[in-house]
């Protein structure tokens, strides 16, 4: 019988990633060229619809529904062409049946595009052809999903699809009226309520461009540059390869939408090196898995889930990035610290530098580099701002010339450096690359990221348009970097370098499209789940189920939601994972939490379920990222997954903490000092938690020190828990005082209110919600911003109407509900005062451990 270790060793990890992300087929030259043309055409189509050109030229202008149909047609066609039906299917050629399935699947997927005008004239009245196209389309979509993503996603979608038809035969709690074939076909395939809904729209409108941008960046050499730079900067430290793995995985995770691709991209280099300096196989794999999966929670892309949150939560993209930033950063810093503690426990040393330097020299060099970047960024920001104020619309070409000059200057700096070597991590001797030349060799790649961030944050363009301009700049870089570098180095083979750049560009366009096959079919298949929820009302069933199991206990409810999100996320890619958990579990937290007085912004709820859905990428037995890392480490995949889950505990506690303390999401901060205190306390708390769970701080911890450190961690993360015991955080006001508080609230803020009434199911409801208020005005004007029309009703406000699709509707406020009370912050000492006893307790632990270290050193010295 083969052991798990042997099974892991026999796996070709590059083939695993190829099969998982881009398909494992290698057909003959003619078919390969056809697939290349189709993939490049898909990328060019997505760039076209994202650009201003269709509207400027009035050519091939498509609405969202038509774009989604073409997007899915490309994805389904490539899914059947690139992915074999099974392991026994031929990979050297494409069987005739797959050609037929690919063409029929693409036709059904593009049905809304081919017959858009006809369908618009008969909504809700499908013809026989419509029904057949929808039925065949759903079946072929599920088969494409099985080929690309495996059975878990198909099983989940199929269960929901079957539930649509068997509602009348289900137990009372799960029963519903059911749906006819015509109605289901119309709902799932011929409207934007199901497959062609918001999720596929986000895949078509935003996600593709960011995946393409990341693919081009990696194909240009930026991925290798990030990895080598991380090693040059960090490899000399204790456990240096592991620390470099954390940083390089963070860098590549920002541009990658795939946990498994991230593991293999960096892991083939980092995992063997981690083992060489003393990490066990499961530890080396677990570090890579934890850091790679964490790339999916790291803004600005977050595994493409950030763009879905924009649509589902209803806040700007920049706000999503702001809220997600601090938890992701402190989670990475804590993983970095865990790696350091493991190195300390094992007595590891760093790798040797080629030219050793003192700590002071390295610190000075680092500070000069950082300060240089800050000064350069400041100069760039203010110079561009001055140019825009002086030249107005004419500033764009001037800024473009400046960007071109910066690009050539950075290439000139890079041309003075040697090419980055390709090191063998399994070689008996390994020297770190020199820091200066390594960092300088690829700084021009950072300009593409600067263009993206500038368009998003400064110009405040839409995510799609920002990604379009960044991608166009990256295409320019790919075509020109080799000829310009050759010219600067005295190599006159311009035509040869130019052709190589064009080949890289075409390859990058094709790879970006093939990386999108999984996301395209996943978001479409997830649309079946979303459509079932809207058609049958099964979301209410999930709420009732969790409510019954939790017995009304708030913490138990959150734990149940976390576990269900973890189970639902098993085997699903990041985007499909988020769609499923946010559709099914986010409303549960909102509804049951509101009834228990847990009033939190919707973004906190969505991040909560997203984090736990992602933990499925780590957790055995389905965690593919752990499986790939174990294959590289040649270790037991189950043990690697368990170790990775242990390292990821710091990520698992964060959602519980920011649900109760939304300041961790940078919500509700009152000024710069409050921001500094929030970041500082969160960072210290997470480091203390990492030390407590690792059983090592300054030295090995005793059980009572571990308990004390966990108490410190909890207090720093949630100081309000102790203050709430002394005094409730809010006071309730009613009547005229409530109206005045709403009118006097600052513009575009939110207020915590309690609503009561009987819902459409005939149940009495009393819950708290956080209502956003618009610009200044009277009560009715400000509440109308959230979608409510109200009238006075004694000491309360009666809801006359709730606007469809508004924030108020998403919060579950229905017509005839009454707003009975408003919560205002209570007059009490700041909760941050509890930082003082927490830090004193931490100081006591440090004192105890220092004394123990001195005593052990004295004892060992006496023995010697």
JSON list of C-alpha atoms in Angstrom, two decimals, residues 650-733:
[
{"chain": "A", "resi": 650, "resn": "UNK", "atom": "CA", "xyz": [-4.40, 33.78, 13.49]},
{"chain": "A", "resi": 651, "resn": "UNK", "atom": "CA", "xyz": [-6.50, 34.33, 10.35]},
{"chain": "A", "resi": 652, "resn": "UNK", "atom": "CA", "xyz": [-9.40, 32.32, 11.79]},
{"chain": "A", "resi": 653, "resn": "UNK", "atom": "CA", "xyz": [-9.73, 34.47, 14.93]},
{"chain": "A", "resi": 654, "resn": "UNK", "atom": "CA", "xyz": [-9.74, 37.76, 13.02]},
{"chain": "A", "resi": 655, "resn": "UNK", "atom": "CA", "xyz": [-13.33, 37.52, 11.70]},
{"chain": "A", "resi": 656, "resn": "UNK", "atom": "CA", "xyz": [-14.71, 37.02, 15.22]},
{"chain": "A", "resi": 657, "resn": "UNK", "atom": "CA", "xyz": [-12.73, 40.03, 16.40]},
{"chain": "A", "resi": 658, "resn": "UNK", "atom": "CA", "xyz": [-13.68, 42.50, 13.67]},
{"chain": "A", "resi": 659, "resn": "UNK", "atom": "CA", "xyz": [-17.33, 41.48, 13.93]},
{"chain": "A", "resi": 660, "resn": "UNK", "atom": "CA", "xyz": [-17.30, 42.80, 17.52]},
{"chain": "A", "resi": 661, "resn": "UNK", "atom": "CA", "xyz": [-14.67, 45.52, 17.00]},
{"chain": "A", "resi": 662, "resn": "UNK", "atom": "CA", "xyz": [-15.17, 47.10, 13.58]},
{"chain": "A", "resi": 663, "resn": "UNK", "atom": "CA", "xyz": [-12.30, 49.51, 14.23]},
{"chain": "A", "resi": 664, "resn": "UNK", "atom": "CA", "xyz": [-10.08, 46.69, 12.92]},
{"chain": "A", "resi": 665, "resn": "UNK", "atom": "CA", "xyz": [-11.76, 47.39, 9.56]},
{"chain": "A", "resi": 666, "resn": "UNK", "atom": "CA", "xyz": [-10.90, 51.09, 10.01]},
{"chain": "A", "resi": 667, "resn": "UNK", "atom": "CA", "xyz": [-14.58, 51.88, 10.68]},
{"chain": "A", "resi": 668, "resn": "UNK", "atom": "CA", "xyz": [-15.59, 54.43, 13.29]},
{"chain": "A", "resi": 669, "resn": "UNK", "atom": "CA", "xyz": [-12.15, 55.97, 13.86]},
{"chain": "A", "resi": 670, "resn": "UNK", "atom": "CA", "xyz": [-12.17, 59.52, 15.23]},
{"chain": "A", "resi": 671, "resn": "UNK", "atom": "CA", "xyz": [-8.74, 60.81, 14.19]},
{"chain": "A", "resi": 672, "resn": "UNK", "atom": "CA", "xyz": [-5.05, 60.07, 13.51]},
{"chain": "A", "resi": 673, "resn": "UNK", "atom": "CA", "xyz": [-4.33, 59.17, 17.17]},
{"chain": "A", "resi": 674, "resn": "UNK", "atom": "CA", "xyz": [-7.22, 56.71, 17.22]},
{"chain": "A", "resi": 675, "resn": "UNK", "atom": "CA", "xyz": [-5.94, 55.18, 13.96]},
{"chain": "A", "resi": 676, "resn": "UNK", "atom": "CA", "xyz": [-2.43, 54.74, 15.40]},
{"chain": "A", "resi": 677, "resn": "UNK", "atom": "CA", "xyz": [-3.80, 53.19, 18.60]},
{"chain": "A", "resi": 678, "resn": "UNK", "atom": "CA", "xyz": [-6.01, 50.79, 16.61]},
{"chain": "A", "resi": 679, "resn": "UNK", "atom": "CA", "xyz": [-3.20, 49.64, 14.33]},
{"chain": "A", "resi": 680, "resn": "UNK", "atom": "CA", "xyz": [-0.66, 49.40, 17.15]},
{"chain": "A", "resi": 681, "resn": "UNK", "atom": "CA", "xyz": [-2.93, 47.46, 19.52]},
{"chain": "A", "resi": 682, "resn": "UNK", "atom": "CA", "xyz": [-4.05, 45.08, 16.75]},
{"chain": "A", "resi": 683, "resn": "UNK", "atom": "CA", "xyz": [-0.45, 44.39, 15.74]},
{"chain": "A", "resi": 684, "resn": "UNK", "atom": "CA", "xyz": [0.71, 43.73, 19.31]},
{"chain": "A", "resi": 685, "resn": "UNK", "atom": "CA", "xyz": [-2.35, 41.57, 19.97]},
{"chain": "A", "resi": 686, "resn": "UNK", "atom": "CA", "xyz": [-1.77, 39.42, 16.89]},
{"chain": "A", "resi": 687, "resn": "UNK", "atom": "CA", "xyz": [1.92, 38.94, 17.68]},
{"chain": "A", "resi": 688, "resn": "UNK", "atom": "CA", "xyz": [1.06, 37.96, 21.26]},
{"chain": "A", "resi": 689, "resn": "UNK", "atom": "CA", "xyz": [-1.55, 35.50, 19.95]},
{"chain": "A", "resi": 690, "resn": "UNK", "atom": "CA", "xyz": [1.02, 33.96, 17.59]},
{"chain": "A", "resi": 691, "resn": "UNK", "atom": "CA", "xyz": [3.49, 33.57, 20.45]},
{"chain": "A", "resi": 692, "resn": "UNK", "atom": "CA", "xyz": [0.84, 32.05, 22.73]},
{"chain": "A", "resi": 693, "resn": "UNK", "atom": "CA", "xyz": [-0.26, 29.46, 20.16]},
{"chain": "A", "resi": 694, "resn": "UNK", "atom": "CA", "xyz": [3.36, 28.58, 19.29]},
{"chain": "A", "resi": 695, "resn": "UNK", "atom": "CA", "xyz": [4.29, 28.07, 22.96]},
{"chain": "A", "resi": 696, "resn": "UNK", "atom": "CA", "xyz": [7.34, 30.31, 22.57]},
{"chain": "A", "resi": 697, "resn": "UNK", "atom": "CA", "xyz": [7.83, 34.01, 23.29]},
{"chain": "A", "resi": 698, "resn": "UNK", "atom": "CA", "xyz": [11.25, 35.04, 24.63]},
{"chain": "A", "resi": 699, "resn": "UNK", "atom": "CA", "xyz": [11.63, 31.42, 25.67]},
{"chain": "A", "resi": 700, "resn": "UNK", "atom": "CA", "xyz": [9.28, 28.47, 25.92]},
{"chain": "A", "resi": 701, "resn": "UNK", "atom": "CA", "xyz": [6.10, 29.55, 27.67]},
{"chain": "A", "resi": 702, "resn": "UNK", "atom": "CA", "xyz": [4.51, 27.99, 30.74]},
{"chain": "A", "resi": 703, "resn": "UNK", "atom": "CA", "xyz": [0.78, 27.19, 30.75]},
{"chain": "A", "resi": 704, "resn": "UNK", "atom": "CA", "xyz": [-0.11, 30.15, 32.94]},
{"chain": "A", "resi": 705, "resn": "UNK", "atom": "CA", "xyz": [1.91, 32.49, 30.71]},
{"chain": "A", "resi": 706, "resn": "UNK", "atom": "CA", "xyz": [-0.01, 31.22, 27.69]},
{"chain": "A", "resi": 707, "resn": "UNK", "atom": "CA", "xyz": [-3.32, 31.96, 29.44]},
{"chain": "A", "resi": 708, "resn": "UNK", "atom": "CA", "xyz": [-2.08, 35.45, 30.38]},
{"chain": "A", "resi": 709, "resn": "UNK", "atom": "CA", "xyz": [-0.96, 36.14, 26.80]},
{"chain": "A", "resi": 710, "resn": "UNK", "atom": "CA", "xyz": [-4.30, 35.03, 25.37]},
{"chain": "A", "resi": 711, "resn": "UNK", "atom": "CA", "xyz": [-6.03, 37.35, 27.85]},
{"chain": "A", "resi": 712, "resn": "UNK", "atom": "CA", "xyz": [-3.77, 40.21, 26.75]},
{"chain": "A", "resi": 713, "resn": "UNK", "atom": "CA", "xyz": [-4.53, 39.43, 23.10]},
{"chain": "A", "resi": 714, "resn": "UNK", "atom": "CA", "xyz": [-8.29, 39.40, 23.70]},
{"chain": "A", "resi": 715, "resn": "UNK", "atom": "CA", "xyz": [-8.22, 42.67, 25.65]},
{"chain": "A", "resi": 716, "resn": "UNK", "atom": "CA", "xyz": [-6.15, 44.50, 23.03]},
{"chain": "A", "resi": 717, "resn": "UNK", "atom": "CA", "xyz": [-8.38, 43.24, 20.23]},
{"chain": "A", "resi": 718, "resn": "UNK", "atom": "CA", "xyz": [-11.67, 43.85, 22.01]},
{"chain": "A", "resi": 719, "resn": "UNK", "atom": "CA", "xyz": [-11.30, 46.26, 24.96]},
{"chain": "A", "resi": 720, "resn": "UNK", "atom": "CA", "xyz": [-15.02, 47.05, 24.73]},
{"chain": "A", "resi": 721, "resn": "UNK", "atom": "CA", "xyz": [-15.87, 43.60, 26.16]},
{"chain": "A", "resi": 722, "resn": "UNK", "atom": "CA", "xyz": [-14.70, 44.62, 29.64]},
{"chain": "A", "resi": 723, "resn": "UNK", "atom": "CA", "xyz": [-16.08, 48.16, 29.44]},
{"chain": "A", "resi": 724, "resn": "UNK", "atom": "CA", "xyz": [-19.50, 46.85, 28.37]},
{"chain": "A", "resi": 725, "resn": "UNK", "atom": "CA", "xyz": [-19.63, 44.91, 31.66]},
{"chain": "A", "resi": 726, "resn": "UNK", "atom": "CA", "xyz": [-19.33, 48.18, 33.53]},
{"chain": "A", "resi": 727, "resn": "UNK", "atom": "CA", "xyz": [-21.58, 50.30, 31.34]},
{"chain": "A", "resi": 728, "resn": "UNK", "atom": "CA", "xyz": [-23.57, 49.58, 28.14]},
{"chain": "A", "resi": 729, "resn": "UNK", "atom": "CA", "xyz": [-21.97, 51.22, 25.11]},
{"chain": "A", "resi": 730, "resn": "UNK", "atom": "CA", "xyz": [-25.20, 52.84, 23.89]},
{"chain": "A", "resi": 731, "resn": "UNK", "atom": "CA", "xyz": [-28.23, 54.63, 25.28]},
{"chain": "A", "resi": 732, "resn": "UNK", "atom": "CA", "xyz": [-31.61, 54.43, 23.52]},
{"chain": "A", "resi": 733, "resn": "UNK", "atom": "CA", "xyz": [-33.54, 57.59, 22.63]}
]
